[in-house]
Amino acid sequence: MNHETSLSKLALADGTVVSGISIGAKGESGGELCFNTSMTGYQEIITDPSYHGQMMMMTYPHIGNYGADDQDTEAPQPMVSALVVRAFSHEYSNQLAQESLHQYMVRYGLVGITGIDTRKLVLHIRERGVMNAVVSSTDLDDDSLIMKATEWPSMDGLELASRVTCQEPYVYSDSGDHRIAVYDYGVKTNILRTFAVLGCQVKVFPGFTPLKEVLSWSPDGIFFSNGPGDPRAMPDAIDCVSEAMDTNLPLFGICLGHQLMALAQKIDVFKMYVGHRGANQPVKNLATGKVEVTTQNHGFSIDPESVDSDIATISHMNLNDDTVEGLRFQQFQGFSVQYHPEASPGPHDSRYLFEDYLEMVQDRKTN
C-alpha cells in the first residue's frame, strides 16, 4: 500500500536537528522529549495522562504493527504532544484493531516523525539529560525550530494536572464492598478498573475538589492518582493530601500521588536527570526481598536523604539506580509507590499492593 510521504524535522533545545518522515497529523508540536523502553503497549503509553505535555520517543523500533483499538487506551484521546519512532508501520495485523495507528493519530490531531535514529537520540538524552524539543512538518527551518524548542515551557515547575483532571465527579463503579474515592490528577483507566475488579465502589473526583466534598460521599479510603507535571507546583493539592492524613482513612498514592503524599509529609522531591519510562524496571520490595518487574513513568523522584524514619520508611527501591520506589507512612494509615502496579509487565508482580490497601481498608471498617 502506498502512503503519501512528507518531510518532517525534530529539533532539540541544545541545537540538535534530525530529519525524518511525517506520521499522523500534519503540523507542529513540542514538549519535553522523553523515551519509553517498552516493546509493546504504545497505545496505552500515548494515552497515559501522565505524559501530557511530553513528546514520546519509543526505543523499540517497530511501532504501529498491531494498529489501534479504542479499548487499549488509558484516556479518551492521546495525551502525548508528539510521537517519535524509528520504523513506523502503516500496515497492521490484529483482529481487534479498528484502524491503523496513523489513522488514529490523524483522527486526534497527533503529530509524529519516523525514520530517525532513535537509538542515537536516546543516548544523546541520557548523556545530556531530558530537554524540550519541537517536531514539525510545516516549518522546516532549523534555526526557527531550535528557537521554538528553547522557548517551550520547562517541565520543571510546571503544573499540568489541572489540564487532564475530570471537571465533574463521576461514578466509575457503583457496586462493591468498599467505597474508594479517587482524586483524579490524570488517573489511568486501568487503575479504576483494578479497584472495580477487586470489588470496590469507585467515585472519581476532580483534583481540585475540597476534601469535605469527598468526605460527604463517606468513602472507606482515599486514593491519589498518577498525573503529569511537577508536584512541587501543586500547593493546593499538597494541602488537601495533608488534610486527608488527619481523617484516619487509609490512603494510597501512585506516581504523582506518591510524590504529593511525600511532600505533604515534608519529604523532598527532585527532578530527575533522566526519568524512568518503560515496562522493565526492577524494583525490590525491602520487606520481602522479592524483585518486581514494573512499569514506570516519572520524571520526578523522592529525595531519600529527606525521609525521616519517624515519618515514613522506604519500602521499595529501584535496582537500576537506587531511587525510592515506595513509602510506608508512620503517622497515618497509608502507603505509596512511584511505579504503576495496575500495569502488567510481570504480569501481576505488583497487584498485591491493591490487595494490601483494601485489607487496610477492611481492617479499619471492622476494628
Tab-separated table of C-alpha atoms in Angstrom:
chain	number	residue	atom	x	y	z
A	1	MET	CA	0.000	0.000	0.000
A	2	ASN	CA	1.376	3.395	-0.955
A	3	HIS	CA	1.325	6.245	1.537
A	4	GLU	CA	1.962	9.903	0.952
A	5	THR	CA	5.275	10.897	2.494
A	6	SER	CA	6.347	14.358	3.540
A	7	LEU	CA	9.449	15.638	5.269
A	8	SER	CA	9.413	16.420	8.976
A	9	LYS	CA	12.068	17.684	11.371
A	10	LEU	CA	12.779	17.254	15.062
A	11	ALA	CA	14.790	19.977	16.810
A	12	LEU	CA	16.105	19.802	20.372
A	13	ALA	CA	16.748	22.782	22.610
A	14	ASP	CA	20.506	22.126	22.531
A	15	GLY	CA	20.622	22.680	18.755
A	16	THR	CA	20.384	19.063	17.599
A	17	VAL	CA	18.207	18.704	14.467
A	18	VAL	CA	17.243	15.478	12.674
A	19	SER	CA	15.134	14.928	9.575
A	20	GLY	CA	12.547	12.219	9.022
A	21	ILE	CA	9.135	11.449	7.575
A	22	SER	CA	5.890	12.877	8.952
A	23	ILE	CA	3.383	10.453	10.510
A	24	GLY	CA	-0.060	11.145	11.884
A	25	ALA	CA	-1.464	14.655	11.559
A	26	LYS	CA	0.409	17.364	9.685
A	27	GLY	CA	1.507	20.244	11.885
A	28	GLU	CA	3.831	21.182	14.714
A	29	SER	CA	4.097	20.363	18.393
A	30	GLY	CA	6.608	20.462	21.214
A	31	GLY	CA	7.337	19.472	24.762
A	32	GLU	CA	9.858	17.634	26.884
A	33	LEU	CA	11.372	14.853	24.768
A	34	CYS	CA	11.458	11.618	26.747
A	35	PHE	CA	11.773	7.955	25.808
A	36	ASN	CA	9.992	4.736	26.731
A	37	THR	CA	11.697	1.333	26.616
A	38	SER	CA	8.504	-0.777	26.373
A	39	MET	CA	8.317	-3.236	23.461
A	40	THR	CA	4.509	-3.172	23.303
A	41	GLY	CA	1.671	-1.063	24.639
A	42	TYR	CA	2.187	2.026	22.501
A	43	GLN	CA	-1.491	2.962	22.696
A	44	GLU	CA	-1.531	2.787	26.496
A	45	ILE	CA	1.586	4.969	26.509
A	46	ILE	CA	0.223	7.510	24.015
A	47	THR	CA	-2.989	7.917	26.055
A	48	ASP	CA	-1.453	7.949	29.555
A	49	PRO	CA	-2.408	11.348	31.085
A	50	SER	CA	0.931	11.393	32.960
A	51	TYR	CA	2.592	12.076	29.588
A	52	HIS	CA	0.607	15.240	28.932
A	53	GLY	CA	2.966	17.894	27.583
A	54	GLN	CA	5.709	15.411	26.668
A	55	MET	CA	6.951	14.144	23.318
A	56	MET	CA	7.236	10.361	23.374
A	57	MET	CA	10.144	8.607	21.690
A	58	MET	CA	9.830	4.822	21.575
A	59	THR	CA	13.091	2.866	21.832
A	60	TYR	CA	11.540	-0.241	20.293
A	61	PRO	CA	11.940	0.286	16.538
A	62	HIS	CA	8.681	-1.116	15.110
A	63	ILE	CA	5.617	0.885	16.121
A	64	GLY	CA	2.127	0.639	14.621
A	65	ASN	CA	2.269	-3.016	13.581
A	66	TYR	CA	-0.834	-4.024	15.555
A	67	GLY	CA	-2.904	-0.949	14.729
A	68	ALA	CA	-5.148	0.944	17.115
A	69	ASP	CA	-8.138	-0.051	19.222
A	70	ASP	CA	-10.166	2.263	21.464
A	71	GLN	CA	-10.268	-0.434	24.169
A	72	ASP	CA	-6.483	-0.286	24.604
A	73	THR	CA	-6.404	3.264	25.916
A	74	GLU	CA	-5.897	4.894	29.315
A	75	ALA	CA	-7.799	8.069	28.370
A	76	PRO	CA	-10.344	9.004	25.681
A	77	GLN	CA	-7.702	10.660	23.489
A	78	PRO	CA	-3.910	10.855	23.085
A	79	MET	CA	-2.074	12.721	25.824
A	80	VAL	CA	1.458	12.903	24.425
A	81	SER	CA	2.267	16.006	22.401
A	82	ALA	CA	4.056	14.071	19.630
A	83	LEU	CA	5.289	10.580	18.739
A	84	VAL	CA	8.878	9.864	17.660
A	85	VAL	CA	9.757	6.413	16.258
A	86	ARG	CA	12.393	4.587	14.219
A	87	ALA	CA	10.280	2.422	11.909
A	88	PHE	CA	6.574	3.248	11.691
A	89	SER	CA	4.185	0.643	10.266
A	90	HIS	CA	1.155	1.787	8.279
A	91	GLU	CA	0.111	-1.832	7.768
A	92	TYR	CA	-1.074	-3.770	10.803
A	93	SER	CA	-2.174	-7.261	11.788
A	94	ASN	CA	-4.611	-7.507	14.691
A	95	GLN	CA	-8.183	-8.782	14.562
A	96	LEU	CA	-9.181	-6.393	17.339
A	97	ALA	CA	-7.752	-3.278	15.653
A	98	GLN	CA	-10.246	-0.712	14.403
A	99	GLU	CA	-7.792	1.327	12.321
A	100	SER	CA	-4.109	1.906	11.702
A	101	LEU	CA	-2.093	3.879	14.233
A	102	HIS	CA	-1.572	6.527	11.533
A	103	GLN	CA	-5.343	6.902	11.096
A	104	TYR	CA	-5.786	7.082	14.863
A	105	MET	CA	-3.177	9.843	15.096
A	106	VAL	CA	-4.785	11.794	12.263
A	107	ARG	CA	-8.213	11.443	13.897
A	108	TYR	CA	-6.944	13.077	17.091
A	109	GLY	CA	-4.513	15.556	15.537
A	110	LEU	CA	-1.394	13.877	16.953
A	111	VAL	CA	1.775	14.711	15.007
A	112	GLY	CA	4.804	12.491	14.740
A	113	ILE	CA	8.022	11.659	12.950
A	114	THR	CA	9.588	8.383	11.796
A	115	GLY	CA	12.761	7.283	10.029
A	116	ILE	CA	15.194	8.750	12.550
A	117	ASP	CA	17.937	7.120	14.606
A	118	THR	CA	16.121	6.841	17.939
A	119	ARG	CA	18.983	4.836	19.478
A	120	LYS	CA	21.363	7.740	18.861
A	121	LEU	CA	18.854	10.255	20.244
A	122	VAL	CA	18.231	8.186	23.382
A	123	LEU	CA	21.965	8.014	24.083
A	124	HIS	CA	22.130	11.776	23.497
A	125	ILE	CA	19.373	12.423	26.060
A	126	ARG	CA	20.904	10.033	28.579
A	127	GLU	CA	24.151	11.977	28.321
A	128	ARG	CA	22.726	15.495	28.187
A	129	GLY	CA	19.532	14.992	30.222
A	130	VAL	CA	15.933	15.391	29.137
A	131	MET	CA	15.216	18.596	27.264
A	132	ASN	CA	12.486	20.284	25.273
A	133	ALA	CA	12.073	19.708	21.551
A	134	VAL	CA	9.783	20.577	18.649
A	135	VAL	CA	8.650	18.384	15.759
A	136	SER	CA	7.187	19.968	12.638
A	137	SER	CA	6.098	19.093	9.124
A	138	THR	CA	5.160	22.721	8.363
A	139	ASP	CA	8.264	24.644	9.494
A	140	LEU	CA	11.466	23.023	8.204
A	141	ASP	CA	13.859	25.859	9.096
A	142	ASP	CA	16.455	24.567	11.564
A	143	ASP	CA	17.086	27.860	13.350
A	144	SER	CA	13.376	28.560	13.716
A	145	LEU	CA	12.690	25.119	15.203
A	146	ILE	CA	15.621	25.316	17.626
A	147	MET	CA	14.352	28.688	18.844
A	148	LYS	CA	10.866	27.252	19.392
A	149	ALA	CA	12.344	24.357	21.356
A	150	THR	CA	14.362	26.667	23.622
A	151	GLU	CA	11.280	28.810	24.274
A	152	TRP	CA	8.983	25.895	25.121
A	153	PRO	CA	7.938	25.954	28.828
A	154	SER	CA	10.133	23.787	31.050
A	155	MET	CA	8.570	20.828	32.870
A	156	ASP	CA	10.482	21.955	35.963
A	157	GLY	CA	7.946	23.951	37.991
A	158	LEU	CA	5.092	23.290	35.536
A	159	GLU	CA	1.663	22.352	36.902
A	160	LEU	CA	-0.221	20.164	34.398
A	161	ALA	CA	-2.637	18.038	36.427
A	162	SER	CA	-5.387	20.670	36.130
A	163	ARG	CA	-5.313	20.185	32.334
A	164	VAL	CA	-6.117	16.475	32.461
A	165	THR	CA	-8.347	16.043	35.534
A	166	CYS	CA	-12.074	15.471	35.107
A	167	GLN	CA	-14.258	18.535	35.517
A	168	GLU	CA	-17.098	16.887	37.449
A	169	PRO	CA	-17.229	13.941	39.858
A	170	TYR	CA	-18.410	10.667	38.339
A	171	VAL	CA	-19.059	7.110	39.465
A	172	TYR	CA	-16.855	4.534	37.743
A	173	SER	CA	-18.200	1.521	39.650
A	174	ASP	CA	-21.376	1.538	41.758
A	175	SER	CA	-21.163	-1.920	43.332
A	176	GLY	CA	-18.710	-3.414	45.780
A	177	ASP	CA	-17.814	-3.848	49.439
A	178	HIS	CA	-15.520	-0.813	49.751
A	179	ARG	CA	-16.074	2.810	48.748
A	180	ILE	CA	-12.875	4.251	47.268
A	181	ALA	CA	-12.693	7.961	46.497
A	182	VAL	CA	-10.187	8.726	43.726
A	183	TYR	CA	-8.512	12.113	43.404
A	184	ASP	CA	-8.010	12.461	39.660
A	185	TYR	CA	-4.759	14.194	38.705
A	186	GLY	CA	-4.738	12.292	35.414
A	187	VAL	CA	-5.844	8.835	36.529
A	188	LYS	CA	-5.283	5.876	34.207
A	189	THR	CA	-8.387	3.870	33.357
A	190	ASN	CA	-6.715	0.634	34.402
A	191	ILE	CA	-6.307	1.901	37.973
A	192	LEU	CA	-10.065	2.421	38.200
A	193	ARG	CA	-10.661	-0.945	36.534
A	194	THR	CA	-8.397	-2.695	39.037
A	195	PHE	CA	-10.270	-1.268	42.019
A	196	ALA	CA	-13.586	-2.272	40.422
A	197	VAL	CA	-12.413	-5.828	39.673
A	198	LEU	CA	-11.336	-6.158	43.318
A	199	GLY	CA	-14.866	-5.359	44.465
A	200	CYS	CA	-14.849	-1.613	45.086
A	201	GLN	CA	-17.322	1.143	44.525
A	202	VAL	CA	-15.264	3.826	42.825
A	203	LYS	CA	-16.093	7.512	42.595
A	204	VAL	CA	-13.691	9.845	40.811
A	205	PHE	CA	-13.294	13.459	41.910
A	206	PRO	CA	-11.555	16.340	40.114
A	207	GLY	CA	-8.096	17.008	41.513
A	208	PHE	CA	-9.194	20.412	42.819
A	209	THR	CA	-12.152	19.062	44.852
A	210	PRO	CA	-12.260	20.236	48.506
A	211	LEU	CA	-11.734	17.326	50.881
A	212	LYS	CA	-15.054	17.962	52.672
A	213	GLU	CA	-16.903	17.283	49.411
A	214	VAL	CA	-15.096	13.978	49.018
A	215	LEU	CA	-15.824	13.046	52.635
A	216	SER	CA	-19.529	13.760	52.107
A	217	TRP	CA	-19.597	10.625	49.920
A	218	SER	CA	-18.491	8.643	53.024
A	219	PRO	CA	-15.559	6.817	51.453
A	220	ASP	CA	-13.774	3.927	53.146
A	221	GLY	CA	-10.459	5.029	51.659
A	222	ILE	CA	-8.911	7.768	49.515
A	223	PHE	CA	-6.638	7.209	46.537
A	224	PHE	CA	-4.347	9.844	44.978
A	225	SER	CA	-3.711	9.180	41.312
A	226	ASN	CA	-0.907	9.489	38.829
A	227	GLY	CA	-0.645	12.599	36.655
A	228	PRO	CA	1.670	14.921	34.735
A	229	GLY	CA	3.878	17.828	35.717
A	230	ASP	CA	5.841	18.966	38.742
A	231	PRO	CA	4.210	18.006	42.083
A	232	ARG	CA	6.018	20.896	43.793
A	233	ALA	CA	3.881	23.271	41.715
A	234	MET	CA	0.668	21.930	43.323
A	235	PRO	CA	0.436	23.585	46.774
A	236	ASP	CA	-3.362	23.260	46.977
A	237	ALA	CA	-3.181	19.533	46.245
A	238	ILE	CA	-0.413	19.092	48.822
A	239	ASP	CA	-2.558	20.865	51.435
A	240	CYS	CA	-5.528	18.656	50.535
A	241	VAL	CA	-3.458	15.487	50.878
A	242	SER	CA	-2.188	16.760	54.222
A	243	GLU	CA	-5.779	17.282	55.396
A	244	ALA	CA	-6.669	13.753	54.292
A	245	MET	CA	-3.909	12.406	56.507
A	246	ASP	CA	-5.857	13.646	59.522
A	247	THR	CA	-9.077	11.816	58.610
A	248	ASN	CA	-7.972	8.367	59.831
A	249	LEU	CA	-8.966	6.958	56.437
A	250	PRO	CA	-6.483	4.618	54.722
A	251	LEU	CA	-4.610	6.445	51.938
A	252	PHE	CA	-2.890	5.102	48.831
A	253	GLY	CA	-0.936	7.014	46.178
A	254	ILE	CA	0.621	6.073	42.852
A	255	CYS	CA	3.233	8.083	40.926
A	256	LEU	CA	2.228	11.770	41.221
A	257	GLY	CA	0.001	10.787	44.147
A	258	HIS	CA	3.037	9.176	45.782
A	259	GLN	CA	5.019	12.403	45.388
A	260	LEU	CA	2.163	14.547	46.748
A	261	MET	CA	1.884	12.317	49.812
A	262	ALA	CA	5.635	12.682	50.375
A	263	LEU	CA	5.523	16.463	50.011
A	264	ALA	CA	2.594	16.616	52.441
A	265	GLN	CA	4.903	14.946	54.983
A	266	LYS	CA	7.770	17.408	54.280
A	267	ILE	CA	9.715	14.840	52.248
A	268	ASP	CA	11.550	16.448	49.330
A	269	VAL	CA	11.033	15.740	45.636
A	270	PHE	CA	13.556	16.492	42.865
A	271	LYS	CA	13.529	16.491	39.060
A	272	MET	CA	15.490	13.573	37.643
A	273	TYR	CA	18.264	14.000	35.070
A	274	VAL	CA	16.614	11.256	33.005
A	275	GLY	CA	13.304	9.835	34.176
A	276	HIS	CA	12.094	6.229	34.268
A	277	ARG	CA	9.725	5.262	31.458
A	278	GLY	CA	9.279	1.648	30.467
A	279	ALA	CA	7.853	-1.764	31.343
A	280	ASN	CA	11.018	-3.478	32.516
A	281	GLN	CA	12.226	-1.655	35.645
A	282	PRO	CA	13.357	-3.949	38.509
A	283	VAL	CA	12.087	-2.868	41.921
A	284	LYS	CA	12.944	-4.578	45.193
A	285	ASN	CA	10.388	-4.889	47.969
A	286	LEU	CA	12.592	-4.256	51.016
A	287	ALA	CA	10.211	-6.074	53.360
A	288	THR	CA	10.054	-9.338	51.422
A	289	GLY	CA	13.274	-9.192	49.408
A	290	LYS	CA	11.337	-10.018	46.241
A	291	VAL	CA	12.030	-8.182	42.987
A	292	GLU	CA	9.125	-6.968	40.870
A	293	VAL	CA	9.230	-6.229	37.142
A	294	THR	CA	7.461	-2.875	36.964
A	295	THR	CA	6.019	-0.316	34.594
A	296	GLN	CA	7.194	3.230	35.271
A	297	ASN	CA	6.571	6.724	34.010
A	298	HIS	CA	8.016	9.563	36.047
A	299	GLY	CA	10.496	12.411	35.756
A	300	PHE	CA	10.499	13.350	39.458
A	301	SER	CA	11.629	11.301	42.449
A	302	ILE	CA	11.792	11.262	46.247
A	303	ASP	CA	14.980	12.503	47.907
A	304	PRO	CA	15.967	9.583	50.161
A	305	GLU	CA	18.041	11.839	52.421
A	306	SER	CA	14.873	13.733	53.391
A	307	VAL	CA	12.970	10.640	54.559
A	308	ASP	CA	12.708	10.755	58.366
A	309	SER	CA	12.135	7.240	59.734
A	310	ASP	CA	9.650	8.657	62.245
A	311	ILE	CA	7.584	9.970	59.316
A	312	ALA	CA	7.994	7.200	56.732
A	313	THR	CA	10.090	4.198	55.817
A	314	ILE	CA	11.342	3.409	52.338
A	315	SER	CA	9.514	0.240	51.267
A	316	HIS	CA	10.732	-0.221	47.680
A	317	MET	CA	13.932	0.627	45.798
A	318	ASN	CA	14.806	0.726	42.103
A	319	LEU	CA	17.647	-1.719	41.449
A	320	ASN	CA	18.931	0.209	38.433
A	321	ASP	CA	19.774	3.432	40.265
A	322	ASP	CA	18.683	3.003	43.913
A	323	THR	CA	15.941	5.633	43.636
A	324	VAL	CA	12.990	5.472	46.032
A	325	GLU	CA	10.045	3.494	44.659
A	326	GLY	CA	7.790	3.253	47.700
A	327	LEU	CA	6.998	4.744	51.098
A	328	ARG	CA	5.096	3.389	54.084
A	329	PHE	CA	3.958	6.180	56.373
A	330	GLN	CA	4.194	6.080	60.161
A	331	GLN	CA	1.830	8.865	61.276
A	332	PHE	CA	-1.306	7.582	59.499
A	333	GLN	CA	-2.604	4.506	57.694
A	334	GLY	CA	-1.223	4.669	54.192
A	335	PHE	CA	1.488	3.921	51.686
A	336	SER	CA	2.506	4.963	48.199
A	337	VAL	CA	4.570	3.744	45.258
A	338	GLN	CA	6.345	5.533	42.436
A	339	TYR	CA	5.711	2.842	39.833
A	340	HIS	CA	2.445	1.578	38.301
A	341	PRO	CA	1.120	-1.630	39.925
A	342	GLU	CA	-2.031	-1.522	37.766
A	343	ALA	CA	0.089	-2.218	34.662
A	344	SER	CA	1.075	-5.802	33.951
A	345	PRO	CA	4.681	-6.294	32.824
A	346	GLY	CA	5.283	-9.018	35.423
A	347	PRO	CA	2.396	-9.672	34.630
A	348	HIS	CA	0.979	-9.495	38.161
A	349	ASP	CA	4.061	-8.864	40.298
A	350	SER	CA	2.657	-5.712	41.904
A	351	ARG	CA	-1.077	-6.436	42.114
A	352	TYR	CA	-0.636	-7.241	45.821
A	353	LEU	CA	-0.378	-3.511	46.553
A	354	PHE	CA	-4.056	-3.018	45.742
A	355	GLU	CA	-4.916	-6.066	47.836
A	356	ASP	CA	-2.782	-4.807	50.759
A	357	TYR	CA	-4.526	-1.459	50.578
A	358	LEU	CA	-8.007	-2.991	50.562
A	359	GLU	CA	-7.013	-5.185	53.508
A	360	MET	CA	-6.084	-1.975	55.317
A	361	VAL	CA	-9.484	-0.538	54.392
A	362	GLN	CA	-11.267	-3.658	55.632
A	363	ASP	CA	-9.339	-3.675	58.923
A	364	ARG	CA	-10.366	-0.102	59.638
A	365	LYS	CA	-14.024	-0.903	58.948
A	366	THR	CA	-14.071	-3.931	61.259
A	367	ASN	CA	-11.900	-2.626	64.114
